[in-house]
PDB file of C-alpha atoms in Angstrom:
ATOM      1  CA  MET Q  19     103.197 111.486 123.134  1.00  0.00           C
ATOM      2  CA  LYS Q  20     105.980 111.190 121.728  1.00  0.00           C
ATOM      3  CA  PRO Q  21     109.126 113.377 120.942  1.00  0.00           C
ATOM      4  CA  LYS Q  22     108.859 114.187 117.893  1.00  0.00           C
ATOM      5  CA  GLU Q  23     105.984 113.685 117.487  1.00  0.00           C
ATOM      6  CA  MET Q  24     105.587 116.939 120.039  1.00  0.00           C
ATOM      7  CA  GLN Q  25     108.062 119.001 118.049  1.00  0.00           C
ATOM      8  CA  LYS Q  26     106.443 118.358 115.009  1.00  0.00           C
ATOM      9  CA  ASN Q  27     102.887 119.778 116.078  1.00  0.00           C
ATOM     10  CA  LYS Q  28     105.202 122.801 117.691  1.00  0.00           C
ATOM     11  CA  SER Q  29     106.536 123.957 114.551  1.00  0.00           C
ATOM     12  CA  LEU Q  30     103.542 123.647 112.843  1.00  0.00           C
ATOM     13  CA  ALA Q  31     101.543 125.715 115.234  1.00  0.00           C
ATOM     14  CA  ARG Q  32     104.100 128.330 114.881  1.00  0.00           C
ATOM     15  CA  GLY Q  33     103.444 128.703 110.584  1.00  0.00           C
ATOM     16  CA  GLU Q  34     106.379 126.141 110.255  1.00  0.00           C
ATOM     17  CA  GLN Q  35     106.076 123.285 107.401  1.00  0.00           C
ATOM     18  CA  SER Q  36     106.985 119.796 107.699  1.00  0.00           C
ATOM     19  CA  PRO Q  37     108.895 117.790 105.630  1.00  0.00           C
ATOM     20  CA  ARG Q  38     106.430 116.256 103.814  1.00  0.00           C
ATOM     21  CA  GLU Q  39     104.847 119.022 102.826  1.00  0.00           C
ATOM     22  CA  ASN Q  40     108.122 120.864 101.129  1.00  0.00           C
ATOM     23  CA  ASP Q  41     108.676 117.589  99.233  1.00  0.00           C
ATOM     24  CA  ALA Q  42     107.636 119.071  95.896  1.00  0.00           C
ATOM     25  CA  SER Q  43     105.646 116.273  95.469  1.00  0.00           C
ATOM     26  CA  MET Q  44     103.087 117.347  97.947  1.00  0.00           C
ATOM     27  CA  LYS Q  45     101.202 119.655  97.131  1.00  0.00           C
ATOM     28  CA  PRO Q  46      98.974 121.248  99.591  1.00  0.00           C
ATOM     29  CA  PRO Q  47      95.474 120.753  99.983  1.00  0.00           C
ATOM     30  CA  VAL Q  48      94.216 123.752  98.457  1.00  0.00           C
ATOM     31  CA  ASN Q  49      91.313 124.373  95.769  1.00  0.00           C
ATOM     32  CA  PRO Q  50      92.407 123.451  92.192  1.00  0.00           C
ATOM     33  CA  GLY Q  51      91.281 126.851  91.407  1.00  0.00           C
ATOM     34  CA  MET Q  52      92.945 128.761  93.052  1.00  0.00           C
ATOM     35  CA  VAL Q  53      97.311 128.164  92.293  1.00  0.00           C
ATOM     36  CA  ARG Q  54      97.000 127.084  88.943  1.00  0.00           C
ATOM     37  CA  GLY Q  55     100.234 126.447  86.531  1.00  0.00           C
ATOM     38  CA  GLY Q  56     103.351 128.512  86.472  1.00  0.00           C
ATOM     39  CA  SER Q  57     103.914 131.773  84.865  1.00  0.00           C
ATOM     40  CA  GLY Q  58     103.399 132.096  81.007  1.00  0.00           C
ATOM     41  CA  GLN Q  59     100.276 129.921  80.723  1.00  0.00           C
ATOM     42  CA  ARG Q  60      97.354 129.323  82.035  1.00  0.00           C
ATOM     43  CA  GLY Q  61      96.921 125.234  83.106  1.00  0.00           C
ATOM     44  CA  GLY Q  62      97.001 123.168  86.065  1.00  0.00           C
ATOM     45  CA  GLY Q  63      93.288 123.954  87.583  1.00  0.00           C
ATOM     46  CA  HIS Q  64      89.563 123.696  87.441  1.00  0.00           C
ATOM     47  CA  PRO Q  65      89.595 122.259  83.513  1.00  0.00           C
ATOM     48  CA  GLY Q  66      87.435 124.896  81.969  1.00  0.00           C
ATOM     49  CA  MET Q  67      89.722 127.555  83.889  1.00  0.00           C
ATOM     50  CA  GLY Q  68      92.802 127.480  84.569  1.00  0.00           C
ATOM     51  CA  ALA Q  69      93.364 126.217  80.883  1.00  0.00           C
ATOM     52  CA  MET Q  70      92.823 128.081  78.526  1.00  0.00           C
ATOM     53  CA  ILE Q  71      89.696 126.562  76.185  1.00  0.00           C
ATOM     54  CA  PRO Q  72      88.544 128.744  73.028  1.00  0.00           C
ATOM     55  CA  ALA Q  73      85.201 130.074  74.231  1.00  0.00           C
ATOM     56  CA  GLU Q  74      82.427 128.330  72.537  1.00  0.00           C
ATOM     57  CA  GLN Q  75      80.487 129.545  69.546  1.00  0.00           C
ATOM     58  CA  PRO Q  76      77.471 128.548  68.710  1.00  0.00           C
ATOM     59  CA  ARG Q  77      76.078 125.500  67.488  1.00  0.00           C
ATOM     60  CA  GLU Q  78      73.411 125.797  65.639  1.00  0.00           C
ATOM     61  CA  PHE Q  79      72.587 129.322  64.757  1.00  0.00           C
ATOM     62  CA  LYS Q  80      69.166 128.371  63.370  1.00  0.00           C
ATOM     63  CA  GLY Q  81      68.752 125.773  66.342  1.00  0.00           C
ATOM     64  CA  THR Q  82      69.493 129.082  68.763  1.00  0.00           C
ATOM     65  CA  LEU Q  83      67.425 131.987  66.796  1.00  0.00           C
ATOM     66  CA  ARG Q  84      64.604 129.474  67.116  1.00  0.00           C
ATOM     67  CA  ARG Q  85      64.831 129.057  71.460  1.00  0.00           C
ATOM     68  CA  LEU Q  86      65.720 133.121  70.911  1.00  0.00           C
ATOM     69  CA  LEU Q  87      61.988 133.523  69.256  1.00  0.00           C
ATOM     70  CA  GLN Q  88      60.599 131.055  71.521  1.00  0.00           C
ATOM     71  CA  VAL Q  89      61.654 133.367  74.409  1.00  0.00           C
ATOM     72  CA  LEU Q  90      60.183 136.449  72.038  1.00  0.00           C
ATOM     73  CA  ARG Q  91      56.933 134.887  71.605  1.00  0.00           C
ATOM     74  CA  PRO Q  92      54.606 135.467  74.577  1.00  0.00           C
ATOM     75  CA  HIS Q  93      55.968 138.597  73.941  1.00  0.00           C
ATOM     76  CA  ARG Q  94      54.400 139.068  70.738  1.00  0.00           C
ATOM     77  CA  ILE Q  95      52.135 141.741  70.827  1.00  0.00           C
ATOM     78  CA  ALA Q  96      54.305 144.331  72.849  1.00  0.00           C
ATOM     79  CA  LEU Q  97      56.932 142.795  70.097  1.00  0.00           C
ATOM     80  CA  LEU Q  98      54.275 144.491  67.174  1.00  0.00           C
ATOM     81  CA  MET Q  99      54.320 147.590  69.390  1.00  0.00           C
ATOM     82  CA  VAL Q 100      57.698 148.383  68.963  1.00  0.00           C
ATOM     83  CA  LEU Q 101      57.206 147.226  65.657  1.00  0.00           C
ATOM     84  CA  ILE Q 102      54.756 149.897  64.596  1.00  0.00           C
ATOM     85  CA  ALA Q 103      56.983 153.084  66.984  1.00  0.00           C
ATOM     86  CA  SER Q 104      60.421 151.728  65.483  1.00  0.00           C
ATOM     87  CA  MET Q 105      58.708 152.022  61.773  1.00  0.00           C
ATOM     88  CA  LEU Q 106      56.718 155.077  61.747  1.00  0.00           C
ATOM     89  CA  THR Q 107      59.377 157.338  63.989  1.00  0.00           C
ATOM     90  CA  THR Q 108      62.017 156.630  60.565  1.00  0.00           C
ATOM     91  CA  VAL Q 109      59.122 156.972  59.068  1.00  0.00           C
ATOM     92  CA  PHE Q 110      58.218 160.188  60.431  1.00  0.00           C
ATOM     93  CA  LEU Q 111      62.463 161.157  60.204  1.00  0.00           C
ATOM     94  CA  ILE Q 112      62.584 160.196  56.531  1.00  0.00           C
ATOM     95  CA  VAL Q 113      59.994 162.019  55.180  1.00  0.00           C
ATOM     96  CA  THR Q 114      61.021 165.556  57.511  1.00  0.00           C
ATOM     97  CA  PRO Q 115      63.680 166.150  55.132  1.00  0.00           C
ATOM     98  CA  LYS Q 116      61.680 166.621  51.819  1.00  0.00           C
ATOM     99  CA  ILE Q 117      59.944 168.656  53.644  1.00  0.00           C
ATOM    100  CA  LEU Q 118      61.607 171.308  55.362  1.00  0.00           C
ATOM    101  CA  GLY Q 119      63.935 171.092  50.973  1.00  0.00           C
ATOM    102  CA  ARG Q 120      60.141 172.826  49.855  1.00  0.00           C
ATOM    103  CA  ALA Q 121      61.269 175.704  52.808  1.00  0.00           C
ATOM    104  CA  ILE Q 122      63.881 175.696  51.363  1.00  0.00           C
ATOM    105  CA  ASP Q 123      63.137 176.212  47.480  1.00  0.00           C
ATOM    106  CA  ILE Q 124      60.526 178.965  48.892  1.00  0.00           C
ATOM    107  CA  ILE Q 125      63.789 180.905  50.161  1.00  0.00           C
ATOM    108  CA  THR Q 126      66.001 180.022  47.601  1.00  0.00           C
ATOM    109  CA  VAL Q 127      63.228 182.039  44.593  1.00  0.00           C
ATOM    110  CA  ALA Q 128      62.676 184.771  46.167  1.00  0.00           C
ATOM    111  CA  VAL Q 129      66.645 185.139  46.461  1.00  0.00           C
ATOM    112  CA  THR Q 130      67.256 184.515  43.039  1.00  0.00           C
ATOM    113  CA  SER Q 131      64.011 186.572  41.801  1.00  0.00           C
ATOM    114  CA  ARG Q 132      66.184 189.727  44.327  1.00  0.00           C
ATOM    115  CA  ILE Q 133      69.170 188.681  42.725  1.00  0.00           C
ATOM    116  CA  ALA Q 134      67.770 188.595  39.111  1.00  0.00           C
ATOM    117  CA  GLY Q 135      65.935 191.892  39.263  1.00  0.00           C
ATOM    118  CA  VAL Q 136      62.598 191.197  40.785  1.00  0.00           C
ATOM    119  CA  SER Q 137      60.414 191.643  43.532  1.00  0.00           C
ATOM    120  CA  ASP Q 138      59.387 189.110  44.919  1.00  0.00           C
ATOM    121  CA  PRO Q 139      58.971 188.320  48.872  1.00  0.00           C
ATOM    122  CA  ILE Q 140      59.881 185.503  51.126  1.00  0.00           C
ATOM    123  CA  ASP Q 141      56.303 183.682  51.328  1.00  0.00           C
ATOM    124  CA  TYR Q 142      56.857 184.652  55.516  1.00  0.00           C
ATOM    125  CA  LYS Q 143      53.383 182.587  55.852  1.00  0.00           C
ATOM    126  CA  ALA Q 144      53.806 179.172  53.737  1.00  0.00           C
ATOM    127  CA  LEU Q 145      57.575 178.929  55.706  1.00  0.00           C
ATOM    128  CA  LEU Q 146      56.037 179.581  58.656  1.00  0.00           C
ATOM    129  CA  ARG Q 147      53.185 176.559  58.148  1.00  0.00           C
ATOM    130  CA  ILE Q 148      56.296 173.982  56.977  1.00  0.00           C
ATOM    131  CA  LEU Q 149      58.084 174.872  60.422  1.00  0.00           C
ATOM    132  CA  VAL Q 150      54.000 173.797  62.195  1.00  0.00           C
ATOM    133  CA  ILE Q 151      54.723 171.037  60.498  1.00  0.00           C
ATOM    134  CA  VAL Q 152      57.754 169.707  60.561  1.00  0.00           C
ATOM    135  CA  GLY Q 153      57.685 170.214  64.435  1.00  0.00           C
ATOM    136  CA  CYS Q 154      55.048 168.601  65.200  1.00  0.00           C
ATOM    137  CA  ILE Q 155      56.764 166.178  63.151  1.00  0.00           C
ATOM    138  CA  TYR Q 156      59.411 165.584  65.016  1.00  0.00           C
ATOM    139  CA  VAL Q 157      57.598 165.479  68.613  1.00  0.00           C
ATOM    140  CA  ILE Q 158      55.392 163.191  66.448  1.00  0.00           C
ATOM    141  CA  SER Q 159      58.635 161.000  66.419  1.00  0.00           C
ATOM    142  CA  SER Q 160      60.117 161.548  69.575  1.00  0.00           C
ATOM    143  CA  PHE Q 161      56.900 160.813  71.234  1.00  0.00           C
ATOM    144  CA  PHE Q 162      56.986 157.171  69.629  1.00  0.00           C
ATOM    145  CA  ASN Q 163      60.253 156.965  69.839  1.00  0.00           C
ATOM    146  CA  TRP Q 164      60.153 156.981  73.231  1.00  0.00           C
ATOM    147  CA  LEU Q 165      57.365 154.790  73.404  1.00  0.00           C
ATOM    148  CA  GLY Q 166      59.221 151.951  71.996  1.00  0.00           C
ATOM    149  CA  GLY Q 167      62.728 151.744  73.981  1.00  0.00           C
ATOM    150  CA  TYR Q 168      59.947 151.377  77.176  1.00  0.00           C
ATOM    151  CA  VAL Q 169      58.437 149.061  75.591  1.00  0.00           C
ATOM    152  CA  MET Q 170      60.970 146.885  74.328  1.00  0.00           C
ATOM    153  CA  ALA Q 171      62.528 148.056  77.596  1.00  0.00           C
ATOM    154  CA  GLY Q 172      60.567 146.224  79.160  1.00  0.00           C
ATOM    155  CA  ILE Q 173      60.339 143.159  77.395  1.00  0.00           C
ATOM    156  CA  SER Q 174      64.151 142.870  77.410  1.00  0.00           C
ATOM    157  CA  GLN Q 175      63.987 143.074  81.623  1.00  0.00           C
ATOM    158  CA  LYS Q 176      61.196 140.206  81.397  1.00  0.00           C
ATOM    159  CA  ILE Q 177      63.062 138.201  79.256  1.00  0.00           C
ATOM    160  CA  SER Q 178      66.071 137.985  82.333  1.00  0.00           C
ATOM    161  CA  PHE Q 179      63.730 137.969  84.786  1.00  0.00           C
ATOM    162  CA  SER Q 180      62.533 134.816  83.352  1.00  0.00           C
ATOM    163  CA  MET Q 181      65.756 133.654  81.993  1.00  0.00           C
ATOM    164  CA  ARG Q 182      67.808 134.098  84.933  1.00  0.00           C
ATOM    165  CA  GLN Q 183      65.129 131.563  87.266  1.00  0.00           C
ATOM    166  CA  SER Q 184      65.653 129.204  84.160  1.00  0.00           C
ATOM    167  CA  ILE Q 185      68.586 129.135  85.234  1.00  0.00           C
ATOM    168  CA  ASP Q 186      67.856 129.012  88.848  1.00  0.00           C
ATOM    169  CA  ARG Q 187      65.915 126.267  88.731  1.00  0.00           C
ATOM    170  CA  LYS Q 188      68.734 124.311  85.994  1.00  0.00           C
ATOM    171  CA  LEU Q 189      71.235 124.937  89.049  1.00  0.00           C
ATOM    172  CA  SER Q 190      68.960 123.101  91.646  1.00  0.00           C
ATOM    173  CA  ARG Q 191      68.801 120.056  89.451  1.00  0.00           C
ATOM    174  CA  LEU Q 192      73.028 120.375  88.185  1.00  0.00           C
ATOM    175  CA  PRO Q 193      75.332 117.297  89.993  1.00  0.00           C
ATOM    176  CA  LEU Q 194      77.034 117.852  91.946  1.00  0.00           C
ATOM    177  CA  ARG Q 195      80.320 117.011  89.259  1.00  0.00           C
ATOM    178  CA  TYR Q 196      79.379 119.889  87.511  1.00  0.00           C
ATOM    179  CA  PHE Q 197      79.961 122.600  90.249  1.00  0.00           C
ATOM    180  CA  ASP Q 198      83.501 120.843  90.790  1.00  0.00           C
ATOM    181  CA  SER Q 199      84.447 120.957  86.750  1.00  0.00           C
ATOM    182  CA  THR Q 200      83.295 124.621  86.830  1.00  0.00           C
ATOM    183  CA  PRO Q 201      83.981 127.819  88.200  1.00  0.00           C
ATOM    184  CA  ARG Q 202      82.301 128.854  90.366  1.00  0.00           C
ATOM    185  CA  GLY Q 203      83.497 132.412  88.844  1.00  0.00           C
ATOM    186  CA  GLU Q 204      81.921 131.492  85.391  1.00  0.00           C
ATOM    187  CA  ILE Q 205      78.912 129.928  86.053  1.00  0.00           C
ATOM    188  CA  ILE Q 206      78.008 133.630  88.325  1.00  0.00           C
ATOM    189  CA  SER Q 207      79.664 135.520  85.167  1.00  0.00           C
ATOM    190  CA  ARG Q 208      76.972 133.906  83.353  1.00  0.00           C
ATOM    191  CA  MET Q 209      74.421 134.259  85.344  1.00  0.00           C
ATOM    192  CA  THR Q 210      75.323 138.164  85.244  1.00  0.00           C
ATOM    193  CA  ASN Q 211      77.608 139.181  82.783  1.00  0.00           C
ATOM    194  CA  ASP Q 212      75.809 137.280  79.319  1.00  0.00           C
ATOM    195  CA  MET Q 213      72.205 138.155  80.920  1.00  0.00           C
ATOM    196  CA  ASP Q 214      73.449 142.048  80.477  1.00  0.00           C
ATOM    197  CA  ASN Q 215      74.679 140.940  77.118  1.00  0.00           C
ATOM    198  CA  ILE Q 216      71.151 139.943  76.027  1.00  0.00           C
ATOM    199  CA  SER Q 217      69.323 141.758  77.508  1.00  0.00           C
ATOM    200  CA  MET Q 218      71.170 144.991  76.569  1.00  0.00           C
ATOM    201  CA  THR Q 219      70.707 143.152  72.966  1.00  0.00           C
ATOM    202  CA  LEU Q 220      67.112 142.856  72.813  1.00  0.00           C
ATOM    203  CA  GLN Q 221      66.835 146.002  74.258  1.00  0.00           C
ATOM    204  CA  GLN Q 222      69.066 148.072  71.521  1.00  0.00           C
ATOM    205  CA  GLY Q 223      69.242 145.638  68.803  1.00  0.00           C
ATOM    206  CA  LEU Q 224      65.832 144.233  67.889  1.00  0.00           C
ATOM    207  CA  THR Q 225      65.281 148.200  68.041  1.00  0.00           C
ATOM    208  CA  GLN Q 226      68.494 148.922  65.397  1.00  0.00           C
ATOM    209  CA  VAL Q 227      68.038 146.081  63.396  1.00  0.00           C
ATOM    210  CA  ILE Q 228      64.067 147.594  62.740  1.00  0.00           C
ATOM    211  CA  SER Q 229      65.178 151.069  62.399  1.00  0.00           C
ATOM    212  CA  SER Q 230      67.729 150.422  60.300  1.00  0.00           C
ATOM    213  CA  VAL Q 231      65.634 148.106  58.008  1.00  0.00           C
ATOM    214  CA  THR Q 232      63.186 151.519  57.762  1.00  0.00           C
ATOM    215  CA  THR Q 233      65.432 153.182  57.640  1.00  0.00           C
ATOM    216  CA  LEU Q 234      66.984 151.214  54.503  1.00  0.00           C
ATOM    217  CA  VAL Q 235      63.724 150.416  52.528  1.00  0.00           C
ATOM    218  CA  GLY Q 236      62.711 154.358  53.551  1.00  0.00           C
ATOM    219  CA  ILE Q 237      66.153 156.075  52.024  1.00  0.00           C
ATOM    220  CA  LEU Q 238      65.986 154.242  48.624  1.00  0.00           C
ATOM    221  CA  ILE Q 239      62.156 154.602  47.864  1.00  0.00           C
ATOM    222  CA  MET Q 240      62.967 159.099  48.492  1.00  0.00           C
ATOM    223  CA  MET Q 241      66.475 158.502  45.933  1.00  0.00           C
ATOM    224  CA  LEU Q 242      64.213 157.321  44.072  1.00  0.00           C
ATOM    225  CA  THR Q 243      61.769 159.646  43.457  1.00  0.00           C
ATOM    226  CA  ILE Q 244      64.449 162.060  43.403  1.00  0.00           C
ATOM    227  CA  SER Q 245      66.451 160.532  41.166  1.00  0.00           C
ATOM    228  CA  PRO Q 246      67.355 157.428  39.670  1.00  0.00           C
ATOM    229  CA  LEU Q 247      70.183 158.132  38.458  1.00  0.00           C
ATOM    230  CA  LEU Q 248      71.830 159.118  41.348  1.00  0.00           C
ATOM    231  CA  THR Q 249      70.868 156.187  43.529  1.00  0.00           C
ATOM    232  CA  LEU Q 250      71.806 153.726  41.378  1.00  0.00           C
ATOM    233  CA  ILE Q 251      75.316 155.972  42.174  1.00  0.00           C
ATOM    234  CA  GLY Q 252      74.810 155.420  44.870  1.00  0.00           C
ATOM    235  CA  LEU Q 253      73.922 152.200  45.019  1.00  0.00           C
ATOM    236  CA  ILE Q 254      77.193 151.247  44.233  1.00  0.00           C
ATOM    237  CA  THR Q 255      79.104 151.064  47.601  1.00  0.00           C
ATOM    238  CA  ILE Q 256      77.171 148.987  49.368  1.00  0.00           C
ATOM    239  CA  PRO Q 257      77.989 145.816  47.951  1.00  0.00           C
ATOM    240  CA  LEU Q 258      81.436 147.449  49.419  1.00  0.00           C
ATOM    241  CA  ALA Q 259      80.090 148.313  52.325  1.00  0.00           C
ATOM    242  CA  ALA Q 260      78.290 144.689  53.172  1.00  0.00           C
ATOM    243  CA  ILE Q 261      81.797 143.179  53.074  1.00  0.00           C
ATOM    244  CA  VAL Q 262      84.099 145.205  54.685  1.00  0.00           C
ATOM    245  CA  THR Q 263      81.315 145.217  58.139  1.00  0.00           C
ATOM    246  CA  ALA Q 264      80.669 141.454  57.894  1.00  0.00           C
ATOM    247  CA  MET Q 265      84.716 140.658  57.546  1.00  0.00           C
ATOM    248  CA  ILE Q 266      84.862 143.452  60.191  1.00  0.00           C
ATOM    249  CA  ALA Q 267      82.362 141.610  62.150  1.00  0.00           C
ATOM    250  CA  LYS Q 268      83.639 138.183  61.930  1.00  0.00           C
ATOM    251  CA  ARG Q 269      87.061 139.519  63.065  1.00  0.00           C
ATOM    252  CA  SER Q 270      85.421 141.300  66.506  1.00  0.00           C
ATOM    253  CA  GLN Q 271      83.090 138.508  67.082  1.00  0.00           C
ATOM    254  CA  LYS Q 272      86.372 136.395  67.744  1.00  0.00           C
ATOM    255  CA  TYR Q 273      87.691 138.726  70.068  1.00  0.00           C
ATOM    256  CA  PHE Q 274      84.453 139.439  72.082  1.00  0.00           C
ATOM    257  CA  ALA Q 275      84.128 136.019  72.745  1.00  0.00           C
ATOM    258  CA  GLU Q 276      87.260 135.709  73.960  1.00  0.00           C
ATOM    259  CA  MET Q 277      86.829 138.589  75.711  1.00  0.00           C
ATOM    260  CA  TRP Q 278      84.487 137.496  78.625  1.00  0.00           C
ATOM    261  CA  ALA Q 279      85.788 133.420  78.903  1.00  0.00           C
ATOM    262  CA  SER Q 280      88.388 135.454  79.940  1.00  0.00           C
ATOM    263  CA  THR Q 281      85.794 138.046  82.288  1.00  0.00           C
ATOM    264  CA  GLY Q 282      84.845 134.183  83.227  1.00  0.00           C
ATOM    265  CA  HIS Q 283      88.707 133.018  84.046  1.00  0.00           C
ATOM    266  CA  LEU Q 284      89.357 136.208  86.714  1.00  0.00           C
ATOM    267  CA  ASN Q 285      85.269 136.028  88.161  1.00  0.00           C
ATOM    268  CA  GLY Q 286      86.170 132.518  88.652  1.00  0.00           C
ATOM    269  CA  HIS Q 287      89.976 133.406  90.628  1.00  0.00           C
ATOM    270  CA  ILE Q 288      88.376 137.007  92.111  1.00  0.00           C
ATOM    271  CA  GLU Q 289      85.443 134.667  93.740  1.00  0.00           C
ATOM    272  CA  GLU Q 290      88.073 132.092  94.384  1.00  0.00           C
ATOM    273  CA  MET Q 291      90.595 133.901  96.343  1.00  0.00           C
ATOM    274  CA  TYR Q 292      87.993 135.585  98.379  1.00  0.00           C
ATOM    275  CA  THR Q 293      86.082 132.939  99.597  1.00  0.00           C
ATOM    276  CA  GLY Q 294      89.716 130.168 100.078  1.00  0.00           C
ATOM    277  CA  GLN Q 295      91.295 133.239 101.933  1.00  0.00           C
ATOM    278  CA  THR Q 296      91.851 131.321 104.636  1.00  0.00           C
ATOM    279  CA  ILE Q 297      93.614 128.750 102.802  1.00  0.00           C
ATOM    280  CA  VAL Q 298      95.839 130.949 100.614  1.00  0.00           C
ATOM    281  CA  ARG Q 299      96.752 132.253 103.396  1.00  0.00           C
ATOM    282  CA  LEU Q 300      97.650 129.360 105.655  1.00  0.00           C
ATOM    283  CA  PHE Q 301     100.096 128.037 103.256  1.00  0.00           C
ATOM    284  CA  ASN Q 302     101.493 131.018 102.127  1.00  0.00           C
ATOM    285  CA  ARG Q 303     100.204 131.730  98.642  1.00  0.00           C
ATOM    286  CA  GLN Q 304      99.588 135.096  98.100  1.00  0.00           C
ATOM    287  CA  ALA Q 305     102.254 135.930  96.092  1.00  0.00           C
ATOM    288  CA  GLN Q 306     100.975 133.324  93.730  1.00  0.00           C
ATOM    289  CA  ALA Q 307      97.041 134.374  94.137  1.00  0.00           C
ATOM    290  CA  GLY Q 308      99.156 137.906  92.642  1.00  0.00           C
ATOM    291  CA  GLU Q 309     100.467 136.866  90.893  1.00  0.00           C
ATOM    292  CA  GLU Q 310      97.529 134.633  89.107  1.00  0.00           C
ATOM    293  CA  PHE Q 311      95.923 138.077  89.598  1.00  0.00           C
ATOM    294  CA  GLU Q 312      97.702 139.952  87.166  1.00  0.00           C
ATOM    295  CA  ARG Q 313      98.168 137.523  84.902  1.00  0.00           C
ATOM    296  CA  GLU Q 314      94.917 136.406  83.699  1.00  0.00           C
ATOM    297  CA  ASN Q 315      94.258 140.371  84.436  1.00  0.00           C
ATOM    298  CA  GLN Q 316      95.782 141.119  81.747  1.00  0.00           C
ATOM    299  CA  ILE Q 317      94.179 138.807  79.135  1.00  0.00           C
ATOM    300  CA  LEU Q 318      91.617 140.925  79.396  1.00  0.00           C
ATOM    301  CA  TYR Q 319      92.989 143.650  79.398  1.00  0.00           C
ATOM    302  CA  LYS Q 320      94.907 141.925  75.629  1.00  0.00           C
ATOM    303  CA  PHE Q 321      91.434 140.563  74.443  1.00  0.00           C
ATOM    304  CA  SER Q 322      88.611 143.841  75.670  1.00  0.00           C
ATOM    305  CA  PHE Q 323      91.236 146.249  74.003  1.00  0.00           C
ATOM    306  CA  LYS Q 324      91.307 144.173  70.640  1.00  0.00           C
ATOM    307  CA  ALA Q 325      87.251 143.148  70.659  1.00  0.00           C
ATOM    308  CA  GLN Q 326      86.709 147.453  71.546  1.00  0.00           C
ATOM    309  CA  PHE Q 327      89.414 148.458  68.844  1.00  0.00           C
ATOM    310  CA  VAL Q 328      88.924 145.743  66.307  1.00  0.00           C
ATOM    311  CA  SER Q 329      85.067 146.733  66.677  1.00  0.00           C
ATOM    312  CA  GLY Q 330      85.909 150.630  66.537  1.00  0.00           C
ATOM    313  CA  ILE Q 331      86.817 150.794  63.267  1.00  0.00           C
ATOM    314  CA  VAL Q 332      83.277 149.919  61.951  1.00  0.00           C
ATOM    315  CA  MET Q 333      82.360 153.010  62.028  1.00  0.00           C
ATOM    316  CA  PRO Q 334      85.494 154.883  60.525  1.00  0.00           C
ATOM    317  CA  ALA Q 335      85.732 152.482  57.631  1.00  0.00           C
ATOM    318  CA  MET Q 336      81.408 153.206  57.024  1.00  0.00           C
ATOM    319  CA  HIS Q 337      82.793 156.776  56.493  1.00  0.00           C
ATOM    320  CA  LEU Q 338      86.255 156.531  54.059  1.00  0.00           C
ATOM    321  CA  ILE Q 339      83.722 154.555  51.887  1.00  0.00           C
ATOM    322  CA  GLU Q 340      80.939 157.153  52.029  1.00  0.00           C
ATOM    323  CA  ASN Q 341      83.229 159.182  51.193  1.00  0.00           C
ATOM    324  CA  LEU Q 342      84.382 157.336  48.083  1.00  0.00           C
ATOM    325  CA  ASN Q 343      80.883 157.609  47.396  1.00  0.00           C
TER     326      ASN Q 343
END
């Protein structure tokens, strides 16, 4: 071996970089997803991880809805049980205030008569009977509410289980170029975060939609039976509430999409840093990896804050409109 080559090998053994490696035009053979562009921008890494791609939006809402219905079709009997349980729960809760109104009428008549100087004692037997009926309704309503939640939890978890299996089979059939161009953290995020979101949406969102629609129809019928004029006055603010909710939902949807995209970027960075820790230390890239983590973490914080803040405006806005009404 020549003396120059021996000197070069000794320098490399001590951790020194050769002039070829120090050359700015020669990049070390690090995983492209590990070290990305300079500060202040997200670039130079994996496509889809380094560059800030716009969050994915459903290409076709009807097609997505059709696929969701196909997924739910094998569970249609259980979904029918959830629908009936949610409707019964809502109906019982709507009927209860009207029954309690009879108890209030009994007390009001007795108090008014006593003020007028007429001795009309409170009918405690009728009052007790009404309270027993209301108590039974609350127990039955709670049972149906529990039953609907239990069945819906089973449906959502079974769907999530089958979708994870489908994703696993799909990943085994994908070509290698997909894994070369897609960050591993983003793939993991699809199988974990996205699946959790679907499960949560099915478990909570579907039952809430059924309950909300049933409550709206039931309360509207109840209000019409009590006072049609007051019902029309109360309905004036419904278009305003719908417009405000749609505007807030449109804005928050964008931020939530960006939040989950940023979550995938951060997961990809963390996964690549830990699995490639040997390479990172070999080329002394700890500082750059830390800076990249801080950058990704700040971006995730920004979009998470905006998504939670904007979505949290819905209830205060609804209370404001309700008070105006």
